[in-house]
Amino acid sequence: MLDPSPQRTPFLMHTGATAIDFAAKHAEAITLSALSPHTLAPRVIALRHAAARHGRDPRCLKIFAMLAPILGSTDAEAQAKFARAMGFTSIEGGLVFYSSVTGVNFSQLSLDNETSGGGNNDVLVGGTSRTPKWTPQNLGKLMAVGGNGAVAVGSAQRVADTMEEWVQIADIDGFNISAVVTPGSFEDVVDLLVPELQLRGLYPKRQENGTLRERVYGMGQKYLRNDHYGSTLKFTDS
């Protein structure tokens, strides 16, 4: 027998935009992927509305977007890193990966013809008239660098601006940072991006204590919130 953890129930995360109702009922945090904040925004709205239908505070559902930052001390340095990374990419490999995510068979499409989404593909490249226009060729390039999330290239100031734009447009709570190279991508985040976010009051300046759930919801919230479905299943004194 083991003693229960301080949280008892682990912090509950859901990945992807499928099973919206399930995620809105059970998840505390959700990671989503999109190439544009305008594409992401309608899914965030749908998730928060679904959480409300389950009697939850829509803001308690924390939503994180995938982001691959390519950082430099200047925009030019970051662009040089991006160009070097692109030199190792395979358009075909990127499209194979993207096909595994969306179920779209890109071998049936011309590399230079615009794709407007449809079906699962719409989850990443569709959305509104304000989303970028994509071809299989530049989709393959982007997927080969950043996976199925967005790529932000530039100085810490420029990438921080991009992150703030995503938060404002898509109403997300944070980011799931992915790496283009390891450990270099994460080192750049720590050395360049975090200090800039701290200057903007967007990242804590000192290490936070407590459980993961307390870091998300605030100190003292070690267990599931009272409006979470799982809290109805806890043992109580009879």
Short mmCIF file of C-alpha atoms in Angstrom, two decimals:
data_model
loop_
_atom_site.label_atom_id
_atom_site.label_comp_id
_atom_site.label_asym_id
_atom_site.label_seq_id
_atom_site.Cartn_x
_atom_site.Cartn_y
_atom_site.Cartn_z
CA MET A 1 0.00 0.00 0.00
CA LEU A 2 1.17 3.49 -0.82
CA ASP A 3 0.12 6.75 0.73
CA PRO A 4 -1.93 8.94 -1.63
CA SER A 5 -0.15 11.82 -3.31
CA PRO A 6 -0.73 15.37 -2.03
CA GLN A 7 -3.15 15.86 -4.93
CA ARG A 8 -4.83 12.47 -4.55
CA THR A 9 -6.19 12.72 -8.12
CA PRO A 10 -3.41 13.58 -10.59
CA PHE A 11 -3.81 16.80 -12.56
CA LEU A 12 -6.00 15.79 -15.51
CA MET A 13 -4.88 16.81 -19.01
CA HIS A 14 -6.53 16.07 -22.34
CA THR A 15 -4.78 16.32 -25.70
CA GLY A 16 -6.49 17.41 -28.90
CA ALA A 17 -9.77 18.95 -30.01
CA THR A 18 -11.69 15.69 -30.40
CA ALA A 19 -14.17 14.48 -27.79
CA ILE A 20 -15.00 18.05 -26.75
CA ASP A 21 -17.79 17.03 -24.39
CA PHE A 22 -15.59 14.43 -22.67
CA ALA A 23 -12.75 16.92 -22.29
CA ALA A 24 -15.05 19.64 -20.97
CA LYS A 25 -16.41 17.26 -18.34
CA HIS A 26 -13.22 15.57 -17.16
CA ALA A 27 -10.14 17.62 -18.11
CA GLU A 28 -8.55 20.35 -16.06
CA ALA A 29 -6.26 21.37 -18.91
CA ILE A 30 -6.31 20.75 -22.65
CA THR A 31 -3.49 21.04 -25.19
CA LEU A 32 -4.53 22.06 -28.70
CA SER A 33 -2.72 22.55 -31.99
CA ALA A 34 -3.40 25.14 -34.68
CA LEU A 35 -1.41 27.18 -37.15
CA SER A 36 -3.32 30.39 -36.46
CA PRO A 37 -5.01 31.84 -33.36
CA HIS A 38 -8.05 32.62 -35.51
CA THR A 39 -8.37 28.90 -36.23
CA LEU A 40 -8.04 28.03 -32.57
CA ALA A 41 -10.52 30.56 -31.18
CA PRO A 42 -13.76 28.76 -32.19
CA ARG A 43 -12.59 25.54 -30.56
CA VAL A 44 -11.72 27.35 -27.34
CA ILE A 45 -15.20 28.89 -27.30
CA ALA A 46 -16.78 25.48 -27.87
CA LEU A 47 -14.78 23.94 -25.02
CA ARG A 48 -15.64 26.68 -22.55
CA HIS A 49 -19.34 26.52 -23.46
CA ALA A 50 -19.27 22.74 -23.00
CA ALA A 51 -17.64 23.14 -19.58
CA ALA A 52 -20.43 25.51 -18.55
CA ARG A 53 -23.04 22.95 -19.63
CA HIS A 54 -21.44 20.53 -17.17
CA GLY A 55 -21.81 23.05 -14.36
CA ARG A 56 -18.17 24.10 -14.38
CA ASP A 57 -16.63 27.55 -14.39
CA PRO A 58 -15.55 27.93 -18.05
CA ARG A 59 -12.37 29.69 -16.92
CA CYS A 60 -11.29 26.70 -14.82
CA LEU A 61 -10.63 24.80 -18.06
CA LYS A 62 -7.04 25.75 -18.86
CA ILE A 63 -6.20 25.62 -22.55
CA PHE A 64 -2.65 25.49 -23.92
CA ALA A 65 -1.58 25.89 -27.55
CA MET A 66 1.37 24.09 -29.12
CA LEU A 67 4.16 26.48 -30.04
CA ALA A 68 7.67 25.92 -31.39
CA PRO A 69 9.68 29.12 -30.76
CA ILE A 70 12.88 29.69 -32.72
CA LEU A 71 14.69 32.39 -30.79
CA GLY A 72 17.72 34.57 -31.27
CA SER A 73 19.21 37.62 -29.62
CA THR A 74 18.01 39.46 -32.75
CA ASP A 75 15.40 38.75 -35.40
CA ALA A 76 18.19 38.15 -37.91
CA GLU A 77 19.84 35.54 -35.69
CA ALA A 78 16.51 33.75 -35.22
CA GLN A 79 15.84 33.78 -38.95
CA ALA A 80 19.28 32.26 -39.54
CA LYS A 81 18.45 29.46 -37.08
CA PHE A 82 15.14 28.92 -38.84
CA ALA A 83 16.84 28.75 -42.25
CA ARG A 84 19.33 26.22 -40.93
CA ALA A 85 16.54 24.08 -39.49
CA MET A 86 14.67 24.26 -42.79
CA GLY A 87 17.76 22.92 -44.51
CA PHE A 88 17.30 19.61 -42.70
CA THR A 89 13.58 19.26 -43.35
CA SER A 90 11.74 16.96 -45.72
CA ILE A 91 8.49 18.21 -47.24
CA GLU A 92 7.42 14.61 -47.82
CA GLY A 93 8.20 13.70 -44.22
CA GLY A 94 6.27 16.70 -42.95
CA LEU A 95 3.23 15.77 -45.04
CA VAL A 96 3.39 12.15 -43.90
CA PHE A 97 3.33 13.38 -40.31
CA TYR A 98 0.49 15.79 -41.06
CA SER A 99 -1.48 13.03 -42.79
CA SER A 100 -1.15 10.89 -39.66
CA VAL A 101 -2.71 13.75 -37.66
CA THR A 102 -5.50 14.72 -40.06
CA GLY A 103 -6.19 11.58 -42.09
CA VAL A 104 -5.83 13.63 -45.29
CA ASN A 105 -4.05 11.87 -48.17
CA PHE A 106 -1.81 14.61 -49.57
CA SER A 107 -0.47 12.33 -52.29
CA GLN A 108 -3.72 13.10 -54.12
CA LEU A 109 -3.02 16.86 -54.16
CA SER A 110 -0.63 19.09 -56.06
CA LEU A 111 2.07 20.52 -53.81
CA ASP A 112 1.34 24.06 -54.99
CA ASN A 113 -2.46 24.05 -54.88
CA GLU A 114 -4.10 25.85 -51.98
CA THR A 115 -5.80 23.62 -49.45
CA SER A 116 -8.78 25.14 -47.69
CA GLY A 117 -9.24 22.45 -45.08
CA GLY A 118 -12.26 20.24 -44.78
CA GLY A 119 -12.70 17.31 -42.43
CA ASN A 120 -9.91 16.78 -39.93
CA ASN A 121 -7.61 19.01 -41.97
CA ASP A 122 -9.82 21.96 -41.04
CA VAL A 123 -8.79 21.56 -37.41
CA LEU A 124 -5.36 22.95 -38.22
CA VAL A 125 -5.59 24.99 -41.42
CA GLY A 126 -9.24 25.97 -41.71
CA GLY A 127 -11.22 28.49 -39.75
CA THR A 128 -12.01 31.98 -40.96
CA SER A 129 -11.16 34.36 -43.77
CA ARG A 130 -8.41 35.73 -41.53
CA THR A 131 -6.45 32.46 -41.38
CA PRO A 132 -3.47 32.04 -43.73
CA LYS A 133 -3.81 30.23 -47.05
CA TRP A 134 -1.85 27.01 -47.15
CA THR A 135 -0.45 24.73 -49.83
CA PRO A 136 0.72 21.16 -49.19
CA GLN A 137 4.27 22.30 -49.92
CA ASN A 138 4.49 24.99 -47.24
CA LEU A 139 2.44 22.87 -44.85
CA GLY A 140 4.98 20.09 -45.26
CA LYS A 141 7.84 22.48 -44.55
CA LEU A 142 6.19 23.85 -41.44
CA MET A 143 5.19 20.43 -40.10
CA ALA A 144 8.76 19.21 -40.56
CA VAL A 145 10.01 22.01 -38.29
CA GLY A 146 7.32 22.58 -35.69
CA GLY A 147 5.17 19.48 -35.77
CA ASN A 148 1.45 20.17 -35.85
CA GLY A 149 1.69 23.44 -33.92
CA ALA A 150 2.60 27.00 -34.78
CA VAL A 151 6.18 28.20 -35.25
CA ALA A 152 7.27 31.62 -33.94
CA VAL A 153 10.58 32.99 -35.23
CA GLY A 154 12.32 36.08 -33.90
CA SER A 155 13.85 37.83 -30.95
CA ALA A 156 12.41 37.29 -27.49
CA GLN A 157 10.43 40.51 -27.87
CA ARG A 158 8.90 39.42 -31.17
CA VAL A 159 8.03 35.92 -29.95
CA ALA A 160 6.53 37.34 -26.74
CA ASP A 161 4.41 39.68 -28.89
CA THR A 162 3.22 36.66 -30.87
CA MET A 163 2.33 34.78 -27.70
CA GLU A 164 0.36 37.73 -26.34
CA GLU A 165 -1.49 37.96 -29.65
CA TRP A 166 -2.48 34.30 -29.43
CA VAL A 167 -3.74 34.75 -25.86
CA GLN A 168 -5.80 37.77 -26.87
CA ILE A 169 -7.30 36.33 -30.06
CA ALA A 170 -7.80 32.68 -29.06
CA ASP A 171 -8.49 33.20 -25.33
CA ILE A 172 -5.96 30.55 -24.31
CA ASP A 173 -4.25 30.27 -20.94
CA GLY A 174 -0.73 29.34 -21.99
CA PHE A 175 1.48 27.34 -24.30
CA ASN A 176 2.82 23.82 -24.67
CA ILE A 177 6.37 24.53 -25.85
CA SER A 178 7.88 22.12 -28.37
CA ALA A 179 11.51 21.93 -29.43
CA VAL A 180 13.05 22.16 -32.88
CA VAL A 181 16.41 21.01 -31.49
CA THR A 182 17.24 19.70 -28.03
CA PRO A 183 18.40 20.98 -25.69
CA GLY A 184 19.02 24.20 -27.64
CA SER A 185 15.39 25.21 -28.14
CA PHE A 186 14.63 24.90 -24.43
CA GLU A 187 17.86 26.68 -23.47
CA ASP A 188 16.84 29.61 -25.67
CA VAL A 189 13.42 29.70 -23.99
CA VAL A 190 15.04 29.83 -20.54
CA ASP A 191 17.81 32.29 -21.43
CA LEU A 192 15.96 34.61 -23.83
CA LEU A 193 12.18 34.23 -23.69
CA VAL A 194 11.51 33.74 -19.97
CA PRO A 195 13.26 37.00 -18.94
CA GLU A 196 11.19 38.91 -21.51
CA LEU A 197 7.97 37.34 -20.26
CA GLN A 198 8.98 38.20 -16.69
CA LEU A 199 9.51 41.84 -17.68
CA ARG A 200 5.93 41.84 -18.99
CA GLY A 201 4.56 40.27 -15.82
CA LEU A 202 3.59 37.11 -17.70
CA TYR A 203 5.92 34.64 -15.97
CA PRO A 204 6.72 34.34 -12.24
CA LYS A 205 10.06 35.75 -11.13
CA ARG A 206 10.54 33.21 -8.37
CA GLN A 207 9.94 29.50 -8.14
CA GLU A 208 6.39 28.61 -7.21
CA ASN A 209 5.68 26.13 -4.44
CA GLY A 210 2.88 23.62 -4.11
CA THR A 211 1.46 20.90 -6.32
CA LEU A 212 0.92 21.23 -10.06
CA ARG A 213 -2.79 21.81 -9.46
CA GLU A 214 -1.97 24.60 -6.99
CA ARG A 215 0.33 26.22 -9.54
CA VAL A 216 -2.59 26.29 -11.96
CA TYR A 217 -5.48 27.16 -9.64
CA GLY A 218 -3.75 28.78 -6.67
CA MET A 219 -2.34 27.68 -3.34
CA GLY A 220 -4.67 25.50 -1.30
CA GLN A 221 -6.38 23.92 -4.33
CA LYS A 222 -4.61 20.56 -4.02
CA TYR A 223 -7.67 18.49 -4.86
CA LEU A 224 -10.18 18.56 -7.68
CA ARG A 225 -12.33 21.68 -7.69
CA ASN A 226 -15.84 21.29 -6.31
CA ASP A 227 -17.36 21.93 -9.75
CA HIS A 228 -15.38 19.04 -11.30
CA TYR A 229 -17.28 15.82 -11.96
CA GLY A 230 -14.62 13.80 -10.13
CA SER A 231 -15.27 15.64 -6.88
CA THR A 232 -18.69 13.95 -6.69
CA LEU A 233 -16.95 10.57 -6.40
CA LYS A 234 -14.77 11.29 -3.38
CA PHE A 235 -15.31 9.50 -0.09
CA THR A 236 -17.14 11.47 2.56
CA ASP A 237 -17.89 10.78 6.20
CA SER A 238 -21.23 9.03 6.52
#
